[in-house]
Amino acid sequence: MKLTGSQIVAEVLLDHGVDTIFGYPGGTALNIYDELYKYSDRIKHVLTAHEQGACHAADGYARATGKVGVVMSTSGPGATNLVTGIATACLDSVPLLAITSNVPDSLIGKDAFQEIDIAGVTMPITKHNFFVNRIEDLADTLREAFVIARSGRPGPVLVDITKDVTATTYEYENKRPLPLRPDPEIRKDDIRAAVKMINAAEKPVMYVGGGVMQSCACELVQELARKANIPVVNTLMATGVMDTEEDLCLGMVGMHGSVAANRAIQHADLIIALGARFSDRVAQDTKTWGHSARILQVDIDNSEINKNVMIDKSVIANVHEFLEKAIPFVEKADHSEWRERTVSWKKKAPYVKATDCPLHPKDIMTTISEFVNDDAYFVTDVGQHQMWAAQYLHHRKPHRFITSGGLGTMGFGYGAAIGTQMAHPDNQVVLITGDASFQMNLNEVVTAETQHLPIITVILNNSVLGMVYQWQTIFYDRRYSNTTPHRKVNYVKVAEGFSIKGFRATTPEEFQDAFCQALQEDGPVWIECVISQDERVLPMIPGGKSVDDMIVG
């Protein structure tokens, strides 16, 4: 059957199970958007306030479902507004498909109105991208884009389509989605060598990263941990890999990781790195990090081996497949002395409250954890609030903590919360943000209100750019250059202007009352929490330093 390019786009999306997309229309995208109008009973398009918000929403949708998130935009500024969102997905290995429309092929290279070489712009921040100026290439290109986004280490793919292609007709053949590219085959010798290292260890620790989440290997990590009594430390991206109240879970490792997690790495005799890349936020001083241990690294991406830290044994594999094959051969172990030692570090970790402000971040996170159910999703922006959320929330299940790790994108949160809520309309979604991050993309509340999404936004307002302010306090002799903006925002009144409900809390009791009321609302709500500008994120290992330099109070 003959279809237009726009119809082909819609049909390929349907063939791949896509029922929700995010975006913003414009001149070169009009043909596609006209077709989406006709497909609106099968594909829901969520109009955001800004293309960056749309990209973060598609990203959040992907993280919350494991599916490919889809975002659409027009050419020129519409396409360039996706850049930060695409880069965010790239650094965190999120499967994303960005479909952009460009000027007609006859105008390419002529500086036409809103022409941009978006494929060239995004080349460094995509897993792959395509420029389609021939109708006969369109369907297969889109099919290949889905395969690339999900195969191996996931990531974003961009497909840029000229406007004439979206209007041209072509004989379309309906095809089943292409199979994913096979993961690297695990060698039996690698399994034997890895198991031998694990069985020989007396003080092993598992260091797990986002690859564990991507491969849905959390239950296998828990199985191995319990079978061989191996403590588990996680990166920010693997928050929730185990229930944080379980003794074997030592929490987040790295710059703002727990004392127990960082000490375990320094005293272990074997570090089992699963889907983790030894980033500079974890292995800050690469010469001393884990210096007493042998390191076994399992990763699907060969380029991550020996990139940041020199390791003793590598296995190139999907983490889930590796654990399935290795666990039966791992011996049951006691490691009682080692386990007691790590548990003591966890229980004795100091809790530091730096100020006398009535409302402390831990109070806020404790209340949230107490009143949400086990299936709630936590979404964050980037900054101090993000670290407090990672440290103090009770993380009960995997895939429930959605945050920007690698790129550290302020303004990520509201769009991601929208995508998460669209993916799971019956689940509670709590966005935890800071006043500075929130002000970057608070315009997306219009999207949440229009879609009647019951997202609860908790704004930790310290009236400063908190994380940078903290660094200036500790390392720059309190020279607060452009981190005290003195913005006078009445969040309750702003909420009223957006036709949503807003609360303000200055004490734990006021916050608890506001949060309980927010849980009863059927639309978006936000709660401003007034905290001290001098409250710090601790522990903290200064950049480039070791665990011996950890600041705990």
XYZ file of C-alpha atoms in Angstrom:
553
model
C 0.000 0.000 0.000
C 1.173 3.502 -0.766
C 1.636 5.750 2.242
C 3.078 9.194 2.803
C 6.297 9.540 4.762
C 4.271 10.870 7.675
C 2.035 7.796 7.634
C 5.107 5.576 7.491
C 6.475 7.250 10.621
C 3.221 6.554 12.467
C 2.972 2.962 11.229
C 6.539 2.108 12.242
C 5.923 3.570 15.689
C 2.820 1.411 16.065
C 4.700 -1.670 14.857
C 7.180 -1.112 17.699
C 4.513 -0.821 20.359
C 4.775 2.945 20.775
C 1.565 4.423 22.141
C 2.894 7.591 23.804
C 5.228 10.233 22.399
C 6.281 13.696 23.539
C 6.979 16.738 21.424
C 6.267 20.169 20.033
C 5.070 20.985 16.489
C 6.489 23.462 13.986
C 6.590 24.338 10.302
C 8.695 21.501 8.922
C 6.910 18.959 11.146
C 3.381 19.923 10.042
C 2.892 16.899 7.784
C 3.814 14.494 10.580
C 1.635 16.338 13.087
C -1.291 16.336 10.662
C -0.953 12.560 10.482
C -0.675 12.248 14.267
C -4.063 13.968 14.438
C -5.503 11.094 12.440
C -3.681 8.497 14.573
C -4.641 10.109 17.883
C -6.776 7.115 18.886
C -3.668 4.887 18.782
C -0.748 7.199 19.535
C -1.049 9.728 22.345
C 1.038 12.826 21.734
C 1.888 14.829 24.855
C 2.463 18.497 24.068
C 5.022 19.990 26.442
C 5.864 23.620 27.121
C 9.358 23.315 25.620
C 11.220 20.773 23.521
C 13.764 20.184 26.281
C 10.910 19.220 28.579
C 9.620 16.845 25.893
C 13.005 15.156 25.603
C 13.333 14.752 29.370
C 9.783 13.365 29.444
C 10.639 10.760 26.800
C 13.774 9.969 28.809
C 11.782 9.532 32.029
C 9.256 7.359 30.186
C 12.097 5.143 28.937
C 13.716 4.828 32.374
C 10.390 3.964 33.985
C 9.422 1.327 31.404
C 12.581 -0.006 29.761
C 11.006 0.847 26.391
C 12.354 3.306 23.837
C 11.153 6.804 24.684
C 10.111 8.841 21.633
C 10.342 12.610 21.237
C 9.491 14.735 18.185
C 10.347 18.259 17.168
C 10.474 20.608 14.244
C 13.697 21.915 12.688
C 16.020 24.723 13.763
C 15.494 25.842 17.368
C 12.998 23.050 17.961
C 15.680 20.492 17.151
C 18.484 22.258 19.025
C 16.278 22.498 22.108
C 16.504 18.699 22.287
C 20.285 18.710 22.641
C 20.522 18.798 26.446
C 17.891 16.083 26.755
C 19.641 13.855 24.216
C 22.980 14.340 25.972
C 21.358 13.472 29.301
C 20.068 10.195 27.845
C 23.435 9.483 26.229
C 25.460 9.807 29.424
C 23.018 7.559 31.313
C 22.588 4.969 28.512
C 18.853 5.540 28.059
C 17.097 4.174 24.931
C 15.636 7.235 23.220
C 14.447 7.982 19.681
C 14.427 11.630 18.641
C 12.574 12.282 15.371
C 13.209 15.726 13.928
C 11.886 17.313 10.741
C 14.141 19.421 8.551
C 13.616 21.804 5.644
C 12.919 20.294 2.196
C 15.886 18.571 0.570
C 16.075 21.263 -2.100
C 16.845 23.835 0.623
C 19.425 21.826 2.578
C 22.713 23.715 2.767
C 21.166 27.040 1.741
C 20.644 28.541 5.192
C 16.896 28.262 4.801
C 14.579 29.465 7.544
C 15.035 27.220 10.588
C 17.508 24.961 8.821
C 20.064 23.265 11.069
C 22.326 20.260 10.594
C 20.945 18.561 13.667
C 22.605 15.267 12.739
C 25.970 17.041 12.828
C 25.111 18.870 16.030
C 24.139 15.699 17.872
C 26.763 13.321 16.494
C 28.884 13.358 19.709
C 25.861 12.775 21.973
C 23.973 10.018 20.159
C 24.644 6.330 19.810
C 23.896 6.842 16.112
C 21.971 9.290 13.976
C 20.441 9.348 10.499
C 19.597 11.978 7.895
C 16.727 10.799 5.683
C 16.141 12.648 2.420
C 14.798 9.679 0.400
C 11.365 8.229 1.061
C 12.541 4.720 0.197
C 14.969 4.795 3.150
C 12.525 6.001 5.778
C 10.842 2.852 7.119
C 13.997 0.744 7.364
C 15.901 3.639 8.937
C 13.306 3.992 11.690
C 13.306 0.235 12.272
C 17.092 0.242 12.554
C 16.928 3.187 14.951
C 14.846 1.148 17.413
C 17.340 -1.723 17.205
C 20.341 0.519 17.834
C 18.670 2.346 20.738
C 18.020 -0.897 22.635
C 20.811 -3.264 21.610
C 23.884 -3.751 23.776
C 24.488 -0.653 25.834
C 21.310 1.397 25.209
C 21.411 5.003 24.082
C 19.719 7.770 22.089
C 19.310 7.707 18.304
C 18.256 10.672 16.186
C 16.443 10.452 12.835
C 16.230 13.736 10.900
C 13.697 13.691 8.044
C 13.358 16.350 5.353
C 9.891 17.832 4.946
C 9.468 16.637 1.366
C 9.959 13.040 2.507
C 7.098 13.401 4.968
C 4.755 14.357 2.091
C 5.974 11.948 -0.631
C 4.183 8.630 -1.089
C 5.876 5.242 -1.292
C 4.915 1.593 -1.309
C 4.953 0.556 2.333
C 5.407 -3.024 3.452
C 4.387 -3.843 6.983
C 7.197 -5.710 8.751
C 7.769 -7.093 12.201
C 10.332 -5.232 14.339
C 13.906 -6.281 13.721
C 15.541 -8.465 16.389
C 17.982 -6.813 18.747
C 21.623 -7.350 18.031
C 22.982 -10.263 20.058
C 24.921 -9.527 23.211
C 28.568 -10.603 23.367
C 28.883 -14.331 23.878
C 30.362 -15.191 27.262
C 33.328 -17.514 27.196
C 33.242 -20.417 29.642
C 36.822 -19.662 30.643
C 35.738 -16.161 31.711
C 32.949 -17.575 33.884
C 35.345 -20.037 35.513
C 37.949 -17.349 36.186
C 35.363 -14.934 37.621
C 33.821 -17.595 39.881
C 37.264 -18.632 41.079
C 37.997 -15.029 42.120
C 34.676 -14.744 43.966
C 35.062 -18.059 45.791
C 38.617 -17.236 46.865
C 37.778 -13.816 48.275
C 37.537 -13.240 52.017
C 36.380 -9.611 51.870
C 34.423 -9.261 48.628
C 32.176 -6.328 47.755
C 29.854 -5.863 44.801
C 30.041 -2.446 43.145
C 26.962 -2.135 40.930
C 26.042 0.536 38.414
C 23.429 1.484 35.859
C 24.197 -1.578 33.747
C 22.561 -3.726 36.421
C 19.380 -1.691 36.040
C 19.528 -1.734 32.236
C 19.889 -5.514 32.159
C 17.195 -6.039 34.840
C 19.701 -7.959 36.961
C 18.769 -6.598 40.396
C 17.200 -9.834 41.647
C 20.299 -11.754 40.571
C 22.548 -9.274 42.388
C 20.458 -9.828 45.519
C 20.650 -13.610 45.044
C 24.445 -13.564 44.759
C 24.790 -11.180 47.702
C 22.717 -13.401 49.988
C 24.229 -16.680 48.795
C 27.838 -15.612 49.379
C 27.278 -12.896 52.013
C 28.720 -10.173 49.793
C 28.033 -6.532 50.728
C 26.685 -4.356 47.909
C 27.532 -0.736 47.136
C 25.796 1.141 44.348
C 26.356 4.120 42.119
C 23.726 6.860 41.925
C 22.302 5.181 38.813
C 21.828 1.870 40.661
C 19.987 3.353 43.635
C 17.363 0.845 44.744
C 19.243 -2.240 43.573
C 18.557 -3.593 47.072
C 16.291 -2.415 49.861
C 18.401 0.217 51.583
C 17.455 -1.119 55.025
C 18.925 -4.549 54.313
C 22.257 -5.109 56.089
C 24.063 -6.206 52.917
C 23.145 -2.927 51.207
C 25.790 -0.371 52.180
C 24.331 2.381 50.019
C 25.805 4.786 47.527
C 29.546 4.881 46.920
C 31.669 7.839 45.869
C 31.886 11.572 46.487
C 28.677 11.769 48.525
C 28.389 8.075 49.227
C 27.997 6.506 52.627
C 30.899 5.963 54.995
C 30.204 2.224 54.940
C 30.211 1.962 51.139
C 33.439 3.902 50.716
C 35.229 2.082 53.519
C 34.141 -1.276 52.119
C 35.770 -0.437 48.783
C 39.004 0.562 50.527
C 39.210 -2.563 52.709
C 37.903 -5.203 50.288
C 40.155 -7.853 48.781
C 37.862 -8.256 45.744
C 35.697 -5.656 44.013
C 33.105 -7.160 41.692
C 32.148 -4.309 39.366
C 28.855 -5.024 37.601
C 27.673 -2.597 34.924
C 29.656 0.238 36.487
C 32.228 2.478 34.833
C 34.409 3.809 37.681
C 33.395 7.415 36.992
C 35.209 10.350 38.560
C 32.351 10.718 41.053
C 33.140 7.211 42.351
C 36.840 6.572 41.773
C 38.131 10.064 42.375
C 41.734 9.226 43.164
C 42.242 6.342 40.743
C 45.685 5.538 42.161
C 44.355 4.711 45.632
C 40.760 3.667 44.937
C 40.253 0.057 45.987
C 44.025 -0.290 46.337
C 43.830 -3.441 48.492
C 41.559 -5.330 46.135
C 41.659 -7.297 42.962
C 39.019 -6.010 40.551
C 36.657 -8.104 38.443
C 34.719 -6.013 35.929
C 31.654 -7.217 34.030
C 30.366 -4.822 31.383
C 28.661 -5.057 28.023
C 30.762 -2.204 26.630
C 34.362 -3.157 25.910
C 35.383 0.513 25.814
C 34.795 0.774 29.582
C 37.480 -1.799 30.417
C 40.624 -0.211 31.883
C 39.313 3.244 30.904
C 39.355 4.846 34.346
C 40.746 2.168 36.662
C 43.092 -0.687 35.802
C 41.387 -3.995 36.533
C 42.557 -7.577 37.028
C 39.900 -9.513 35.121
C 37.204 -8.426 32.675
C 34.156 -10.198 31.307
C 32.454 -8.574 28.320
C 28.829 -9.552 28.813
C 25.297 -8.595 29.624
C 25.313 -8.481 33.445
C 22.079 -10.456 33.706
C 23.442 -13.277 31.550
C 26.752 -13.310 33.421
C 25.063 -13.640 36.810
C 22.697 -16.350 35.569
C 25.654 -18.434 34.473
C 27.974 -17.653 37.388
C 25.718 -17.896 40.446
C 25.210 -21.691 40.336
C 28.989 -22.134 40.665
C 29.524 -19.557 43.407
C 29.964 -21.288 46.744
C 27.858 -20.413 49.751
C 30.009 -18.363 52.064
C 29.865 -16.962 55.561
C 32.229 -13.978 55.510
C 30.799 -13.288 58.970
C 33.709 -11.191 60.228
C 33.702 -9.066 57.058
C 29.936 -8.696 57.121
C 29.884 -7.654 60.781
C 32.558 -5.095 60.048
C 30.626 -3.520 57.163
C 27.379 -3.548 59.133
C 29.102 -1.755 61.998
C 30.290 0.944 59.599
C 26.735 1.350 58.375
C 25.212 1.569 61.861
C 27.860 3.896 63.267
C 27.821 6.345 60.363
C 27.476 9.862 61.767
C 24.358 11.864 61.077
C 25.279 15.508 60.897
C 22.843 18.395 61.140
C 24.818 21.525 60.385
C 22.230 24.130 61.354
C 19.389 24.799 63.766
C 16.859 25.235 60.957
C 13.622 23.495 62.050
C 13.204 21.663 58.742
C 16.080 19.399 57.693
C 16.364 17.459 54.409
C 16.376 14.166 56.296
C 13.050 15.087 57.920
C 11.594 15.664 54.460
C 12.899 12.394 52.981
C 11.792 10.408 56.040
C 8.255 11.739 55.776
C 8.063 11.038 52.057
C 9.288 7.472 52.607
C 6.769 6.919 55.377
C 3.678 8.045 53.482
C 4.224 6.756 49.940
C 3.655 3.125 49.014
C 6.304 0.632 47.901
C 5.617 1.223 44.204
C 6.142 4.992 44.294
C 8.583 6.572 41.858
C 11.078 9.185 43.008
C 12.349 11.639 40.393
C 14.975 14.295 41.086
C 16.661 17.258 39.553
C 20.382 17.799 40.185
C 22.103 19.286 43.212
C 22.089 18.908 46.975
C 18.482 17.700 47.027
C 19.452 14.888 44.632
C 22.127 13.609 47.004
C 19.852 13.921 50.042
C 17.199 11.947 48.154
C 19.716 9.230 47.328
C 21.006 9.152 50.909
C 17.852 9.472 53.019
C 14.896 8.071 51.077
C 13.934 4.486 51.800
C 14.595 2.860 48.429
C 12.603 -0.362 48.478
C 12.597 -1.446 44.843
C 14.776 -1.061 41.743
C 13.868 1.161 38.790
C 12.032 3.577 41.102
C 14.718 6.299 41.388
C 14.933 8.399 38.239
C 17.690 10.988 38.082
C 20.290 12.519 35.792
C 23.653 11.029 36.689
C 26.338 11.401 34.038
C 25.418 14.824 32.657
C 23.987 16.183 35.905
C 21.198 18.122 34.213
C 19.490 20.768 36.292
C 15.928 21.112 34.989
C 15.673 17.401 34.175
C 13.168 16.631 36.886
C 9.771 17.958 35.849
C 9.922 16.590 32.322
C 11.156 13.222 33.617
C 8.370 13.157 36.212
C 5.811 13.759 33.472
C 7.206 10.864 31.436
C 7.239 8.632 34.497
C 3.653 9.475 35.424
C 2.469 8.961 31.832
C 4.141 5.539 31.871
C 2.591 4.579 35.220
C -0.614 6.573 35.680
C -1.677 4.584 38.750
C 1.606 4.968 40.638
C 2.614 7.761 42.971
C 5.290 10.029 41.477
C 7.219 12.399 43.725
C 9.570 14.956 42.177
C 12.269 16.149 44.569
C 13.963 19.325 43.416
C 15.767 22.442 44.581
C 14.674 26.005 44.000
C 17.413 26.616 41.415
C 16.782 23.427 39.405
C 13.026 23.901 39.598
C 13.172 27.424 38.204
C 14.867 26.129 35.050
C 11.887 24.157 33.755
C 8.952 24.886 36.048
C 7.035 25.856 32.885
C 6.346 22.137 32.419
C 3.784 22.292 35.205
C 1.377 23.456 32.485
C 1.899 20.075 30.834
C 1.218 18.211 34.069
C -1.884 20.296 34.760
C -3.236 19.851 31.217
C -2.734 16.082 31.438
C -4.135 15.985 35.016
C -1.019 14.242 36.311
C -0.913 13.945 40.129
C 2.811 14.660 40.408
C 3.834 15.865 43.866
C 6.770 18.272 43.635
C 8.813 18.842 46.781
C 10.963 21.973 46.457
C 13.882 22.223 48.879
C 14.300 25.977 48.944
C 17.530 27.249 50.473
C 17.538 30.413 48.332
C 21.034 29.657 46.996
C 22.630 27.493 44.327
C 23.171 24.888 47.004
C 25.853 22.499 45.745
C 28.048 25.214 44.252
C 27.469 27.303 47.390
C 28.679 24.351 49.480
C 31.881 24.089 47.427
C 32.453 27.830 47.727
C 32.006 27.529 51.503
C 34.526 24.702 51.862
C 37.074 25.389 49.126
C 36.773 29.066 48.130
C 36.895 30.887 51.478
C 33.179 31.716 51.302
C 33.508 33.829 48.166
C 29.911 33.372 47.015
C 30.226 34.412 43.406
C 26.764 34.353 41.794
C 25.343 31.650 44.040
C 23.100 33.873 46.181
C 20.599 35.222 43.625
C 18.175 36.725 46.186
C 15.160 35.650 44.159
C 11.848 36.510 45.768
C 9.426 33.840 44.619
C 6.119 33.160 46.320
C 5.653 29.548 45.262
C 2.118 29.306 46.621
C 0.985 32.234 44.485
C 2.883 30.966 41.452
C 1.100 27.633 41.849
C -2.256 29.432 41.874
C -1.276 31.127 38.629
C -0.763 27.696 37.059
C -4.164 26.570 38.419
C -2.614 24.033 40.773
C -2.340 23.787 44.541
C 0.781 24.967 46.362
C 1.894 24.620 49.991
C 4.690 26.090 52.089
C 6.348 24.247 54.973
C 8.880 25.487 57.512
C 8.694 22.663 60.085
C 8.504 18.850 59.901
C 4.907 18.999 61.116
C 3.891 21.479 58.419
C 5.570 19.362 55.754
C 3.880 16.171 56.907
C 0.505 17.875 56.867
C 1.114 19.355 53.393
C 2.399 16.072 51.979
C -0.594 14.137 53.266
C -2.921 16.700 51.687
C -0.956 16.501 48.429
C -1.459 12.736 48.296
C -5.226 13.328 48.172
C -5.100 15.643 45.142
C -5.880 14.348 41.644
C -3.648 16.856 39.852
C -0.171 18.332 40.220
C 0.833 19.844 43.557
C 3.997 21.423 44.840
C 5.314 21.993 48.337
C 7.949 24.608 49.091
C 10.176 23.457 51.965
C 12.221 26.228 53.557
C 15.635 24.894 54.584
C 18.902 26.532 55.601
C 21.373 27.693 52.989
C 24.156 26.362 55.216
C 22.934 22.767 55.286
C 25.524 20.569 53.592
C 25.590 17.236 51.804
C 27.788 14.943 53.874
C 29.777 12.731 53.781
C 31.883 14.336 51.070
C 35.131 13.285 49.439
C 36.695 16.342 47.774
C 37.325 16.023 44.052
C 40.445 14.015 43.246
C 40.890 12.912 46.855
C 40.606 9.536 48.548
C 38.446 8.000 51.254
C 41.076 9.097 53.796
C 40.095 12.702 52.981
C 36.363 12.160 53.565
C 34.558 15.025 55.287
C 31.949 13.642 57.668
C 31.083 16.642 59.820
